[in-house]
C-alpha positions as semicolon CSV with decimal commas, in nm:
position;residue;x (nm);y (nm);z (nm)
1;M;6,658;6,837;17,311
2;K;6,810;6,980;16,971
3;R;6,734;7,357;17,085
4;F;6,911;7,282;17,427
5;V;7,209;7,139;17,248
6;L;7,233;7,487;17,078
7;Y;7,288;7,699;17,367
8;F;7,447;7,455;17,621
9;I;7,732;7,319;17,401
10;P;7,848;7,689;17,296
11;A;7,839;7,796;17,671
12;V;8,058;7,475;17,776
13;V;8,302;7,592;17,482
14;C;8,330;7,934;17,626
15;L;8,362;7,813;17,973
16;L;8,621;7,544;17,873
17;V;8,817;7,832;17,677
18;G;8,809;8,072;17,984
19;F;8,908;7,810;18,201
20;T;9,211;7,721;17,971
21;A;9,289;8,088;17,963
22;G;9,287;8,115;18,333
23;E;9,525;7,807;18,366
24;L;9,774;7,983;18,121
25;Q;9,720;8,288;18,340
26;G;9,820;8,116;18,678
27;E;10,182;8,189;18,759
28;A;10,192;8,526;18,625
29;L;9,867;8,613;18,823
30;K;10,072;8,502;19,139
31;V;10,400;8,634;19,066
32;W;10,395;8,893;18,825
33;Y;10,055;9,063;18,813
34;P;10,047;9,154;19,157
35;G;10,346;9,376;19,134
36;L;10,235;9,596;18,860
37;A;10,078;9,936;18,915
38;K;9,700;9,914;18,842
39;S;9,413;10,129;18,860
40;V;9,227;10,235;19,165
41;L;8,920;10,092;18,993
42;T;9,103;9,730;18,977
43;P;8,833;9,489;19,114
44;P;8,953;9,231;19,368
45;P;9,089;8,945;19,210
46;A;8,806;8,688;19,302
47;L;8,568;8,916;19,120
48;F;8,729;8,813;18,756
49;P;8,660;8,453;18,757
50;V;8,299;8,521;18,862
51;V;8,250;8,784;18,620
52;W;8,437;8,609;18,333
53;S;8,231;8,297;18,394
54;V;7,906;8,501;18,359
55;M;8,012;8,659;18,026
56;Y;8,129;8,339;17,859
57;I;7,781;8,160;17,956
58;L;7,605;8,472;17,811
59;A;7,855;8,448;17,499
60;G;7,731;8,097;17,463
61;V;7,366;8,145;17,478
62;S;7,417;8,442;17,227
63;L;7,575;8,196;16,995
64;G;7,276;7,948;17,032
65;C;7,057;8,258;16,945
66;V;7,284;8,273;16,640
67;L;7,293;7,949;16,526
68;E;6,889;7,940;16,530
69;C;6,897;8,266;16,330
70;V;7,134;8,093;16,095
71;N;7,381;8,390;16,052
72;R;7,692;8,257;15,904
73;R;7,864;8,584;15,957
74;M;7,784;8,656;16,317
75;V;7,905;8,271;16,364
76;F;8,238;8,368;16,213
77;L;8,285;8,693;16,402
78;W;8,200;8,485;16,722
79;V;8,465;8,239;16,673
80;V;8,689;8,493;16,598
81;Q;8,619;8,704;16,875
82;L;8,645;8,413;17,134
83;F;8,998;8,357;16,983
84;A;9,075;8,708;17,047
85;N;8,971;8,680;17,380
86;F;9,182;8,369;17,444
87;L;9,467;8,533;17,288
88;W;9,446;8,835;17,523
89;S;9,543;8,593;17,820
90;V;9,822;8,442;17,646
91;L;9,955;8,801;17,540
92;F;9,909;8,986;17,858
93;F;9,952;8,693;18,131
94;A;10,129;8,431;17,955
95;L;10,380;8,651;17,781
96;R;10,353;8,914;18,017
97;N;10,339;9,162;17,764
98;P;10,065;9,421;17,842
99;A;10,120;9,624;17,524
100;A;10,035;9,330;17,296
101;G;9,747;9,243;17,511
102;F;9,618;9,637;17,479
103;A;9,676;9,582;17,080
104;D;9,449;9,243;17,102
105;I;9,182;9,382;17,333
106;V;9,113;9,693;17,129
107;V;9,091;9,456;16,815
108;L;8,849;9,228;17,076
109;D;8,620;9,551;17,113
110;L;8,572;9,624;16,764
111;L;8,488;9,269;16,704
112;V;8,266;9,246;16,948
113;A;8,113;9,580;16,862
114;W;8,047;9,452;16,509
115;Y;7,884;9,161;16,619
116;I;7,650;9,346;16,824
117;H;7,604;9,568;16,530
118;I;7,498;9,327;16,322
119;G;7,296;9,086;16,530
120;L;7,061;9,409;16,604
121;R;6,957;9,378;16,259
122;S;6,936;9,064;16,186
123;C;6,917;8,852;16,562
124;R;6,853;9,107;16,831
125;T;6,854;8,847;17,120
126;A;7,220;8,744;17,033
127;A;7,310;9,095;17,050
128;W;7,161;9,213;17,348
129;L;7,329;8,927;17,531
130;F;7,674;9,051;17,435
131;M;7,604;9,390;17,563
132;P;7,732;9,303;17,950
133;Y;8,040;9,161;17,792
134;M;8,088;9,447;17,561
135;L;8,061;9,698;17,880
136;W;8,312;9,453;18,048
137;L;8,547;9,456;17,755
138;L;8,553;9,815;17,766
139;F;8,646;9,833;18,155
140;A;8,880;9,562;18,079
141;T;9,039;9,749;17,794
142;Y;9,071;10,045;18,043
143;L;9,238;9,851;18,291
144;N;9,462;9,707;18,007
145;A;9,558;10,086;17,904
146;V;9,642;10,157;18,285
147;V;9,874;9,878;18,343
148;V;10,068;9,977;17,962
149;V;10,095;10,355;18,091
150;C;10,197;10,301;18,443
151;N;10,456;10,038;18,385
């Protein structure tokens, strides 16, 4: 039971953070975002909540692995990256500031890369669970950059 809680609680926390961020995006997604010039590679809007839900579950399970490995540095990085992830929604959507969002997502990319780097040496499963997240973030960074450049 204790092991289940180590994985379940972080996944739920991630999903709640994602849900809260999504709520902050609501009006901007309907009113502001559709009018922006975007990359031709921008996925359809319905795909984002699905992908982010998967990413948040993987991130939560990754933290469960880290808690079992008892790696305090990775726990700290995990918390900081989750905050930076949430902050991106505030900056980009709630404040409608793609440039500030871009600065934040670059920091987020670095935090996630650092987490993976440390994890590959000390908690490999946790690191590998973050790989899809890293790939998605790099794609999101590109999408954010296009919005900054084209608007």
